[in-house]
mmCIF file of C-alpha atoms in Angstrom:
data_model
loop_
_atom_site.group_PDB
_atom_site.id
_atom_site.type_symbol
_atom_site.label_atom_id
_atom_site.label_comp_id
_atom_site.label_asym_id
_atom_site.label_seq_id
_atom_site.Cartn_x
_atom_site.Cartn_y
_atom_site.Cartn_z
ATOM 1 C CA MET A 253 0.000 0.000 0.000
ATOM 2 C CA LYS A 254 1.133 3.512 -0.657
ATOM 3 C CA LEU A 255 0.005 7.024 0.147
ATOM 4 C CA SER A 256 1.001 8.766 -3.052
ATOM 5 C CA HIS A 257 0.044 12.232 -1.926
ATOM 6 C CA SER A 258 -0.981 13.580 1.444
ATOM 7 C CA PRO A 259 -3.846 15.963 0.647
ATOM 8 C CA GLU A 260 -5.218 18.746 2.771
ATOM 9 C CA THR A 261 -8.355 16.813 3.607
ATOM 10 C CA SER A 262 -10.415 19.951 4.215
ATOM 11 C CA SER A 263 -10.135 20.763 0.495
ATOM 12 C CA ILE A 264 -11.546 17.424 -0.677
ATOM 13 C CA ARG A 265 -15.089 17.637 -2.072
ATOM 14 C CA ALA A 266 -15.196 14.489 -4.196
ATOM 15 C CA VAL A 267 -13.975 10.908 -3.826
ATOM 16 C CA ILE A 268 -13.346 8.966 -7.036
ATOM 17 C CA LEU A 269 -13.010 5.182 -6.899
ATOM 18 C CA ASP A 270 -11.722 2.577 -9.305
ATOM 19 C CA TYR A 271 -14.014 -0.435 -9.790
ATOM 20 C CA GLY A 272 -11.806 -3.540 -10.029
ATOM 21 C CA ASP A 273 -10.246 -4.558 -6.693
ATOM 22 C CA VAL A 274 -11.731 -1.471 -5.020
ATOM 23 C CA ILE A 275 -15.508 -1.499 -5.481
ATOM 24 C CA SER A 276 -15.323 -5.109 -6.603
ATOM 25 C CA LEU A 277 -13.612 -7.983 -4.878
ATOM 26 C CA PRO A 278 -10.532 -9.430 -6.614
ATOM 27 C CA ALA A 279 -11.118 -11.591 -9.668
ATOM 28 C CA ASP A 280 -12.499 -14.985 -8.695
ATOM 29 C CA PRO A 281 -9.451 -17.301 -9.051
ATOM 30 C CA ALA A 282 -11.610 -20.328 -9.861
ATOM 31 C CA VAL A 283 -13.153 -18.551 -12.827
ATOM 32 C CA MET A 284 -9.756 -17.321 -14.012
ATOM 33 C CA SER A 285 -8.430 -20.881 -13.871
ATOM 34 C CA SER A 286 -11.400 -22.209 -15.828
ATOM 35 C CA MET A 287 -10.832 -19.627 -18.573
ATOM 36 C CA ALA A 288 -7.148 -20.537 -18.753
ATOM 37 C CA ALA A 289 -8.121 -24.176 -19.198
ATOM 38 C CA LEU A 290 -10.328 -23.309 -22.178
ATOM 39 C CA PHE A 291 -7.225 -22.014 -23.936
ATOM 40 C CA GLY A 292 -5.057 -24.917 -22.739
ATOM 41 C CA LEU A 293 -2.759 -22.468 -20.955
ATOM 42 C CA PRO A 294 -1.078 -22.454 -17.547
ATOM 43 C CA LEU A 295 -2.763 -19.887 -15.334
ATOM 44 C CA GLU A 296 0.098 -17.387 -15.266
ATOM 45 C CA ARG A 297 0.543 -17.522 -19.040
ATOM 46 C CA PHE A 298 -3.168 -16.900 -19.507
ATOM 47 C CA ARG A 299 -2.997 -13.941 -17.107
ATOM 48 C CA GLN A 300 -0.281 -12.411 -19.304
ATOM 49 C CA PHE A 301 -2.393 -12.672 -22.452
ATOM 50 C CA TYR A 302 -5.520 -11.575 -20.581
ATOM 51 C CA GLY A 303 -3.790 -8.379 -19.451
ATOM 52 C CA PHE A 304 -1.759 -7.682 -22.586
ATOM 53 C CA PHE A 305 -4.747 -6.822 -24.783
ATOM 54 C CA ARG A 306 -6.918 -5.470 -21.989
ATOM 55 C CA HIS A 307 -6.277 -1.741 -22.402
ATOM 56 C CA ASP A 308 -7.497 -1.801 -26.002
ATOM 57 C CA TYR A 309 -10.535 -3.835 -24.932
ATOM 58 C CA ASP A 310 -11.355 -1.507 -22.046
ATOM 59 C CA SER A 311 -10.934 1.623 -24.177
ATOM 60 C CA GLY A 312 -13.345 0.295 -26.792
ATOM 61 C CA ALA A 313 -10.685 -0.177 -29.472
ATOM 62 C CA LEU A 314 -11.366 -3.930 -29.487
ATOM 63 C CA ALA A 315 -14.813 -5.516 -29.631
ATOM 64 C CA PRO A 316 -15.394 -8.528 -27.337
ATOM 65 C CA GLY A 317 -14.920 -11.094 -30.097
ATOM 66 C CA ALA A 318 -11.719 -9.450 -31.290
ATOM 67 C CA TYR A 319 -10.296 -9.370 -27.762
ATOM 68 C CA TRP A 320 -10.900 -13.036 -27.035
ATOM 69 C CA ASN A 321 -9.686 -14.090 -30.475
ATOM 70 C CA LYS A 322 -6.435 -12.189 -29.936
ATOM 71 C CA ILE A 323 -5.882 -14.296 -26.811
ATOM 72 C CA ALA A 324 -6.746 -17.422 -28.796
ATOM 73 C CA ASP A 325 -4.283 -16.463 -31.533
ATOM 74 C CA ALA A 326 -1.562 -15.844 -28.948
ATOM 75 C CA ALA A 327 -2.294 -19.242 -27.407
ATOM 76 C CA GLY A 328 -2.316 -20.970 -30.812
ATOM 77 C CA VAL A 329 -5.897 -22.187 -30.539
ATOM 78 C CA GLN A 330 -9.281 -21.404 -32.063
ATOM 79 C CA ILE A 331 -12.520 -20.662 -30.219
ATOM 80 C CA ASP A 332 -16.010 -21.167 -31.586
ATOM 81 C CA GLU A 333 -19.047 -18.978 -30.923
ATOM 82 C CA ASP A 334 -20.226 -21.066 -27.966
ATOM 83 C CA ARG A 335 -16.851 -20.839 -26.278
ATOM 84 C CA LEU A 336 -16.678 -17.113 -26.984
ATOM 85 C CA ALA A 337 -20.084 -16.597 -25.368
ATOM 86 C CA HIS A 338 -18.972 -18.600 -22.345
ATOM 87 C CA LEU A 339 -15.781 -16.562 -21.954
ATOM 88 C CA ARG A 340 -17.651 -13.250 -22.153
ATOM 89 C CA LYS A 341 -20.156 -14.379 -19.536
ATOM 90 C CA ALA A 342 -17.477 -15.804 -17.230
ATOM 91 C CA ASP A 343 -15.382 -12.643 -17.427
ATOM 92 C CA VAL A 344 -18.303 -10.494 -16.329
ATOM 93 C CA ALA A 345 -19.217 -12.881 -13.512
ATOM 94 C CA MET A 346 -15.614 -12.932 -12.305
ATOM 95 C CA TRP A 347 -15.663 -9.174 -11.689
ATOM 96 C CA SER A 348 -19.217 -8.904 -10.357
ATOM 97 C CA ARG A 349 -18.542 -9.748 -6.710
ATOM 98 C CA LEU A 350 -18.949 -6.475 -4.824
ATOM 99 C CA ASN A 351 -16.937 -5.135 -1.896
ATOM 100 C CA GLU A 352 -19.772 -4.303 0.493
ATOM 101 C CA PRO A 353 -17.670 -2.386 3.080
ATOM 102 C CA VAL A 354 -16.575 0.030 0.346
ATOM 103 C CA LEU A 355 -20.135 0.491 -0.901
ATOM 104 C CA ARG A 356 -21.341 1.194 2.635
ATOM 105 C CA TRP A 357 -18.516 3.726 2.912
ATOM 106 C CA VAL A 358 -19.769 5.451 -0.220
ATOM 107 C CA ASP A 359 -23.148 5.828 1.486
ATOM 108 C CA GLU A 360 -21.397 7.501 4.414
ATOM 109 C CA LEU A 361 -19.426 9.764 2.090
ATOM 110 C CA ARG A 362 -22.632 10.968 0.490
ATOM 111 C CA LYS A 363 -24.189 11.606 3.896
ATOM 112 C CA ALA A 364 -21.118 13.731 4.661
ATOM 113 C CA ASP A 365 -21.770 15.754 1.453
ATOM 114 C CA TYR A 366 -18.917 14.360 -0.614
ATOM 115 C CA LYS A 367 -19.528 13.853 -4.303
ATOM 116 C CA THR A 368 -18.670 10.360 -5.502
ATOM 117 C CA ALA A 369 -17.641 8.826 -8.821
ATOM 118 C CA VAL A 370 -16.525 5.564 -10.371
ATOM 119 C CA LEU A 371 -13.562 5.985 -12.726
ATOM 120 C CA SER A 372 -12.832 2.600 -14.219
ATOM 121 C CA ASN A 373 -11.335 0.874 -17.212
ATOM 122 C CA MET A 374 -14.282 -1.323 -18.113
ATOM 123 C CA HIS A 375 -15.063 -3.228 -21.309
ATOM 124 C CA ILE A 376 -18.475 -3.007 -22.914
ATOM 125 C CA ASP A 377 -19.817 -6.327 -21.558
ATOM 126 C CA MET A 378 -19.118 -5.161 -18.007
ATOM 127 C CA VAL A 379 -20.561 -1.709 -18.671
ATOM 128 C CA GLU A 380 -23.773 -3.333 -19.873
ATOM 129 C CA ARG A 381 -23.852 -5.455 -16.721
ATOM 130 C CA VAL A 382 -23.470 -2.353 -14.551
ATOM 131 C CA HIS A 383 -26.336 -0.589 -16.294
ATOM 132 C CA ALA A 384 -28.590 -3.677 -16.297
ATOM 133 C CA ASN A 385 -27.885 -4.952 -12.782
ATOM 134 C CA GLY A 386 -26.095 -2.073 -11.118
ATOM 135 C CA ALA A 387 -28.296 -0.908 -8.283
ATOM 136 C CA TRP A 388 -25.016 -0.281 -6.460
ATOM 137 C CA SER A 389 -23.987 2.255 -9.109
ATOM 138 C CA ARG A 390 -26.793 4.632 -8.135
ATOM 139 C CA ARG A 391 -24.744 5.462 -5.051
ATOM 140 C CA PHE A 392 -22.446 7.491 -7.323
ATOM 141 C CA ASP A 393 -22.929 10.922 -8.846
ATOM 142 C CA VAL A 394 -20.793 10.093 -11.892
ATOM 143 C CA LEU A 395 -19.859 6.913 -13.758
ATOM 144 C CA ALA A 396 -16.775 7.444 -15.919
ATOM 145 C CA LEU A 397 -16.507 4.029 -17.591
ATOM 146 C CA SER A 398 -13.878 3.732 -20.265
ATOM 147 C CA SER A 399 -15.258 1.799 -23.237
ATOM 148 C CA PRO A 400 -18.293 4.005 -24.025
ATOM 149 C CA LEU A 401 -16.042 7.062 -23.688
ATOM 150 C CA GLY A 402 -13.327 5.703 -25.977
ATOM 151 C CA MET A 403 -10.602 6.539 -23.469
ATOM 152 C CA ALA A 404 -9.043 4.782 -20.507
ATOM 153 C CA LYS A 405 -6.665 5.253 -17.582
ATOM 154 C CA PRO A 406 -3.908 6.289 -17.339
ATOM 155 C CA LYS A 407 -4.691 8.814 -20.094
ATOM 156 C CA PRO A 408 -5.437 12.238 -18.584
ATOM 157 C CA GLU A 409 -8.573 12.773 -20.657
ATOM 158 C CA ILE A 410 -10.688 10.334 -18.676
ATOM 159 C CA PHE A 411 -9.701 11.972 -15.392
ATOM 160 C CA GLU A 412 -10.536 15.388 -16.843
ATOM 161 C CA TYR A 413 -13.903 14.066 -18.024
ATOM 162 C CA CYS A 414 -14.687 12.773 -14.540
ATOM 163 C CA LEU A 415 -13.719 16.056 -12.866
ATOM 164 C CA LYS A 416 -15.867 18.028 -15.303
ATOM 165 C CA LYS A 417 -18.892 15.801 -14.651
ATOM 166 C CA LEU A 418 -18.357 16.162 -10.892
ATOM 167 C CA SER A 419 -17.957 19.957 -11.260
ATOM 168 C CA VAL A 420 -14.858 19.967 -9.042
ATOM 169 C CA LYS A 421 -11.280 21.098 -9.474
ATOM 170 C CA ALA A 422 -8.473 18.564 -9.465
ATOM 171 C CA SER A 423 -7.335 19.890 -6.083
ATOM 172 C CA GLU A 424 -10.787 19.102 -4.673
ATOM 173 C CA ALA A 425 -10.745 15.417 -5.607
ATOM 174 C CA MET A 426 -9.208 12.261 -4.168
ATOM 175 C CA PHE A 427 -8.731 9.188 -6.337
ATOM 176 C CA ILE A 428 -8.430 5.623 -5.026
ATOM 177 C CA ASP A 429 -7.035 2.836 -7.196
ATOM 178 C CA ASP A 430 -5.041 -0.372 -6.807
ATOM 179 C CA ARG A 431 -2.582 0.447 -9.629
ATOM 180 C CA GLU A 432 0.302 2.840 -9.106
ATOM 181 C CA GLU A 433 0.398 3.990 -12.754
ATOM 182 C CA ASN A 434 -3.172 5.239 -12.489
ATOM 183 C CA ILE A 435 -2.454 7.073 -9.246
ATOM 184 C CA GLU A 436 0.575 8.700 -10.837
ATOM 185 C CA ALA A 437 -1.615 9.874 -13.727
ATOM 186 C CA ALA A 438 -4.037 11.452 -11.261
ATOM 187 C CA LEU A 439 -1.214 13.153 -9.391
ATOM 188 C CA ARG A 440 0.085 14.750 -12.569
ATOM 189 C CA LEU A 441 -3.282 16.485 -12.868
ATOM 190 C CA GLY A 442 -3.229 17.655 -9.261
ATOM 191 C CA ILE A 443 -5.664 15.044 -7.935
ATOM 192 C CA ALA A 444 -4.802 13.526 -4.550
ATOM 193 C CA GLY A 445 -4.152 9.810 -4.891
ATOM 194 C CA ILE A 446 -4.235 6.731 -2.698
ATOM 195 C CA CYS A 447 -2.907 3.437 -4.044
ATOM 196 C CA ALA A 448 -4.399 0.673 -1.908
ATOM 197 C CA PRO A 449 -4.482 -3.019 -2.896
ATOM 198 C CA SER A 450 -7.069 -3.890 -0.251
ATOM 199 C CA THR A 451 -9.763 -2.327 1.900
ATOM 200 C CA HIS A 452 -7.649 -2.796 5.019
ATOM 201 C CA ALA A 453 -4.812 -0.905 3.321
ATOM 202 C CA LEU A 454 -7.255 1.828 2.302
ATOM 203 C CA VAL A 455 -8.420 2.287 5.882
ATOM 204 C CA ASP A 456 -4.836 2.544 7.139
ATOM 205 C CA LEU A 457 -3.983 5.187 4.544
ATOM 206 C CA LEU A 458 -7.124 7.226 5.222
ATOM 207 C CA VAL A 459 -6.277 7.173 8.922
ATOM 208 C CA ALA A 460 -2.768 8.398 8.058
ATOM 209 C CA ILE A 461 -4.145 11.539 6.404
ATOM 210 C CA GLY A 462 -6.902 12.092 8.973
ATOM 211 C CA PHE A 463 -9.733 11.557 6.525
ATOM 212 C CA GLN A 464 -13.258 10.890 7.736
ATOM 213 C CA PRO A 465 -15.497 8.958 7.436
ATOM 214 C CA LEU A 466 -13.664 5.641 7.233
ATOM 215 C CA PRO A 467 -14.828 2.335 5.755
ATOM 216 C CA GLU A 468 -16.076 -0.045 8.433
ATOM 217 C CA LEU A 469 -14.510 -3.486 7.980
#
């Protein structure tokens, strides 16, 4: 865990959260293993291919079929339409387990008059899931989800979009993510950043800067 910038907490008016590994629980390892098996790959090799093409998928540059077929090509296999449909469904399910302590914290943030946003790299299948089954997303004032916008972290444009929708200055926002490169991108724009790989780490870092309210674990 890392506190990338120690903000003056009295200036913060908006809290912006990543989705994966922050609002959601980590990817279900059983599902990840089952997807690797469909490609006949060891788990770690599959993870490499899964991540390598992900930015283009999340930014909308690759359609779902193109993304999964790039992994298949890299693995030296072919996938039919049934297998493609299964992979798309499994990928969404793998990221759909929600981190309830963080969502309850968002409720407390709103009660304390903070604006809230989700700023996430999210492919179109997951975006559709959020809109169709995302009662949790109504806790947030802004959803800045990458694929419909055609831009993704760590590019500055998606941060600027989120700030504009929130109607706050960069110096009035705090961004929470589990990836250092995304926090560094926020910092370059003047947004306070916390890089926390877990909710426990997030609580410790919020305590360190004297921020209230805190997530209840």
